[in-house]
XYZ file of C-alpha atoms in Angstrom:
296
model
C -0.002 0.002 0.002
C 1.567 3.268 -1.157
C -0.114 6.639 -0.668
C 0.556 9.078 -3.479
C 1.698 12.414 -2.114
C 2.015 15.893 -3.631
C 5.813 15.912 -3.738
C 5.727 13.142 -6.389
C 4.086 15.542 -8.817
C 6.608 18.203 -7.887
C 9.438 15.729 -8.468
C 8.269 15.047 -11.994
C 8.252 18.741 -12.799
C 11.347 19.725 -10.806
C 14.143 21.734 -12.325
C 17.356 19.774 -11.910
C 19.387 22.638 -10.506
C 18.450 25.085 -7.786
C 20.555 28.218 -7.915
C 21.110 31.093 -5.531
C 23.436 34.093 -5.568
C 25.549 32.827 -2.656
C 24.827 29.136 -2.660
C 25.641 28.272 -6.277
C 23.898 25.328 -7.952
C 22.411 22.223 -6.382
C 21.465 18.999 -8.165
C 18.032 18.085 -6.811
C 17.685 14.707 -8.574
C 19.341 12.590 -5.814
C 17.375 14.481 -3.167
C 14.021 13.890 -4.850
C 14.870 10.199 -5.213
C 15.755 10.063 -1.508
C 12.454 11.681 -0.536
C 10.489 9.159 -2.553
C 12.390 6.259 -0.996
C 11.719 7.674 2.475
C 7.974 7.675 1.928
C 8.002 4.140 0.514
C 10.115 2.904 3.431
C 7.813 4.406 6.040
C 4.752 2.834 4.421
C 6.311 -0.592 3.889
C 5.089 -3.696 5.718
C 8.068 -3.390 8.089
C 8.011 0.423 8.151
C 7.699 2.600 11.220
C 4.056 3.466 10.494
C 3.037 -0.134 11.196
C 4.351 -0.098 14.789
C 1.178 -0.155 16.887
C 2.195 -0.880 20.458
C 5.022 -1.081 22.998
C 4.359 -3.041 26.191
C 7.099 -3.423 28.796
C 7.449 -6.838 30.395
C 7.521 -7.377 34.145
C 9.764 -10.031 35.716
C 7.945 -13.343 35.951
C 4.643 -14.115 34.252
C 2.828 -11.686 31.951
C -0.596 -12.792 30.703
C -1.346 -11.530 27.201
C -4.448 -11.344 25.035
C -7.193 -8.990 23.915
C -9.285 -9.350 27.086
C -8.858 -6.388 29.498
C -8.100 -8.785 32.356
C -4.682 -9.599 30.867
C -1.462 -7.986 32.106
C -0.679 -6.979 28.521
C -3.744 -6.132 26.471
C -3.404 -6.484 22.700
C -6.600 -4.796 21.543
C -6.813 -6.114 17.989
C -9.655 -8.150 16.420
C -7.279 -10.922 15.321
C -5.841 -11.479 18.829
C -7.607 -14.120 20.991
C -9.004 -13.106 24.382
C -6.356 -15.142 26.177
C -3.222 -15.949 24.163
C -1.097 -17.337 26.955
C 1.681 -16.338 29.325
C 5.020 -14.699 28.570
C 7.588 -15.340 31.279
C 10.616 -13.073 31.645
C 13.570 -14.238 33.715
C 16.484 -11.844 33.385
C 16.886 -11.397 29.629
C 15.240 -14.723 28.834
C 11.700 -14.549 27.474
C 9.478 -17.553 26.902
C 5.848 -17.835 25.798
C 3.414 -20.599 26.732
C 0.054 -20.892 24.978
C -3.197 -20.854 26.917
C -5.255 -24.043 26.928
C -6.735 -24.692 23.505
C -4.574 -22.061 21.778
C -1.987 -22.637 19.054
C 0.640 -19.954 18.570
C 2.157 -18.997 15.211
C 5.834 -18.366 15.942
C 8.198 -17.665 13.061
C 5.358 -18.736 10.738
C 5.089 -22.188 12.344
C 2.529 -23.566 14.814
C 3.745 -23.991 18.398
C 2.438 -24.152 21.949
C 5.632 -22.968 23.661
C 8.804 -21.208 22.558
C 11.593 -18.835 23.489
C 11.366 -15.299 22.099
C 14.704 -13.627 21.421
C 14.877 -9.844 21.512
C 16.217 -7.223 19.127
C 17.465 -3.642 19.491
C 16.138 -2.541 16.110
C 13.000 -2.958 14.031
C 14.103 -6.342 12.643
C 12.657 -8.962 14.971
C 14.463 -12.196 15.743
C 11.378 -14.221 16.679
C 7.833 -13.248 15.722
C 4.423 -14.106 17.134
C 1.659 -13.537 14.556
C -2.082 -12.964 14.715
C -3.185 -12.286 11.149
C -2.038 -8.764 10.251
C -0.612 -8.242 13.759
C 2.966 -9.238 14.633
C 4.487 -9.188 18.120
C 8.181 -9.439 18.970
C 10.560 -8.689 21.838
C 12.335 -5.330 21.724
C 15.078 -3.851 23.918
C 14.801 -0.274 25.170
C 18.114 0.075 26.950
C 18.135 -2.701 29.559
C 14.354 -3.072 29.531
C 12.468 -5.662 27.524
C 9.158 -4.917 25.851
C 6.745 -6.416 23.370
C 6.659 -4.356 20.204
C 3.505 -4.707 18.129
C 3.242 -4.210 14.376
C -0.135 -3.880 12.646
C -0.311 -3.856 8.841
C -3.628 -2.022 9.093
C -2.547 0.611 11.624
C -4.216 4.020 11.514
C -0.825 5.696 11.119
C -0.209 3.714 7.953
C -3.640 4.073 6.402
C -3.777 7.759 7.365
C -0.277 8.678 6.136
C -0.262 12.299 4.947
C 3.081 12.513 3.226
C 6.263 14.205 4.402
C 7.028 17.925 4.480
C 10.406 19.360 3.471
C 12.261 22.631 3.232
C 13.048 23.724 -0.309
C 16.468 22.465 -1.462
C 19.225 24.890 -0.549
C 22.854 24.499 -1.591
C 23.960 26.632 1.371
C 23.239 23.654 3.647
C 25.590 21.327 1.786
C 28.921 21.871 3.494
C 32.303 20.174 3.633
C 33.485 19.111 7.082
C 36.834 17.990 8.442
C 36.687 14.552 10.041
C 38.874 13.829 13.093
C 38.732 10.117 13.929
C 39.059 8.958 17.509
C 42.210 6.870 18.162
C 39.811 4.043 18.986
C 36.057 3.807 18.542
C 34.097 4.488 21.718
C 30.991 2.786 22.997
C 28.878 5.542 24.497
C 25.606 5.390 26.416
C 22.949 7.753 25.086
C 19.432 8.132 26.537
C 16.537 7.443 24.221
C 13.291 9.387 24.246
C 12.017 7.223 27.136
C 15.153 7.858 29.225
C 16.651 4.382 28.750
C 20.397 4.334 28.047
C 21.415 2.577 24.839
C 24.900 1.854 23.413
C 26.198 3.564 20.281
C 29.580 3.500 18.569
C 31.234 6.922 18.327
C 33.970 7.062 15.677
C 35.086 10.715 15.613
C 34.155 14.383 15.256
C 33.441 16.619 12.290
C 34.094 20.365 12.233
C 32.360 22.639 9.741
C 31.214 26.201 9.082
C 27.522 27.005 8.871
C 25.974 30.419 9.238
C 28.424 32.750 10.942
C 30.085 30.143 13.153
C 32.019 26.903 13.213
C 30.405 23.812 14.696
C 31.474 20.366 15.846
C 29.376 17.209 15.847
C 30.128 13.674 16.952
C 29.805 10.957 14.318
C 28.495 7.489 15.080
C 29.153 4.405 13.021
C 26.216 3.006 11.039
C 27.395 0.189 8.796
C 29.314 1.743 5.917
C 28.071 5.247 6.718
C 28.431 7.926 9.363
C 25.375 8.808 11.424
C 24.686 12.177 13.071
C 21.882 12.729 15.573
C 21.481 16.488 15.929
C 19.240 19.254 17.150
C 19.245 22.871 15.944
C 17.384 26.157 16.319
C 14.473 24.942 14.200
C 13.815 22.029 16.596
C 10.426 22.439 18.243
C 9.392 24.950 15.592
C 9.434 23.865 11.965
C 11.129 20.569 12.802
C 10.654 17.691 15.229
C 11.660 18.813 18.754
C 13.914 15.963 19.904
C 16.323 15.512 17.006
C 16.848 14.778 13.343
C 19.130 12.225 11.707
C 21.729 12.753 8.982
C 23.691 9.986 7.258
C 26.810 10.548 5.165
C 29.364 8.574 3.225
C 32.614 7.640 4.923
C 35.367 10.299 4.946
C 37.625 10.698 1.915
C 41.038 12.232 2.615
C 39.763 13.448 5.979
C 36.730 15.232 4.524
C 32.997 14.553 4.842
C 30.146 16.207 2.956
C 27.260 17.144 5.265
C 24.186 17.727 3.135
C 21.488 18.830 5.576
C 18.951 18.755 2.739
C 18.949 15.002 3.468
C 18.238 15.469 7.203
C 15.366 13.211 8.210
C 13.075 12.708 11.149
C 13.629 9.854 13.600
C 10.906 7.196 13.919
C 9.544 8.922 17.036
C 8.417 11.855 14.904
C 5.743 9.608 13.375
C 5.037 7.048 16.062
C 4.871 7.259 19.871
C 5.563 3.529 20.205
C 9.147 3.871 18.960
C 12.341 4.563 20.918
C 14.859 7.018 19.451
C 18.200 8.354 20.718
C 18.568 11.938 21.841
C 21.482 13.972 20.447
C 24.736 14.189 22.403
C 25.466 17.642 23.816
C 27.987 18.560 21.098
C 25.378 17.853 18.409
C 22.978 20.534 19.653
C 23.745 23.234 17.117
C 23.447 26.952 17.754
C 22.261 27.623 14.201
C 18.909 27.162 12.467
C 19.270 24.376 9.904
C 16.444 25.310 7.544
C 16.937 22.271 5.354
C 15.741 18.697 5.237
C 12.572 17.216 6.660
C 10.056 19.282 8.612
C 7.802 18.228 11.467
C 5.295 15.525 10.534
C 1.570 16.212 10.926
C 0.028 13.195 12.645
C -3.353 11.958 11.340
């Protein structure tokens, strides 16, 4: 299911270069492609718009089902009144079906199974009820059940993303200073739970009338920046935005803030996103990239 949004029409009619007296020219083709891919990703079966619940587990037994008497209530038509019991002991999670129930775990019938957790949106073990999928998710040291619903209101009511106009002034070259060794740092997420991230170095760049420094985190073959700026809480999502870049070449990194994107929490209150480190809270308004999302 893909919702057609106004920017697609604009993309078809876009002029390839945006020019300004100080900024020079800017090739918008890669940016328009990126925006289209963002919308498709959000609306995909495994996209952030399908996340429809986050229920933290208590030590010991947790009764689950759609009936309000359960410890964890999964209020979906496809979920039985009493599914069974999920038992958490330390970081071990196991589910046991209620009498007369058959569970669908990893697409196979079962009456009992371990459920292994994941830090990201890619579940290790899944429990399915029709269009609803449940899996174990880590938020810092805490374990929760994350719920995904293919028919969620966020997905069916998706309104499209909003962006600043492309601006070459927000595509800047930065100097990358790698750390002697990568550092594992603990950063709070939006719920206050500390989560580990790999810091690989700093970048220094000029923007506006000042020079700025941001910490770079490793993200596969790319660098990842979680930042806040003077537009945060106004035109843009209050907590942070994300920016990904290619790896440094000869000690240089291109920061194109036109590609700045919202974190999952901007669309969905059931997600857990990192807050920016102190050095990534910029004293300049970055009027580029994705704007605040309007929830349905």
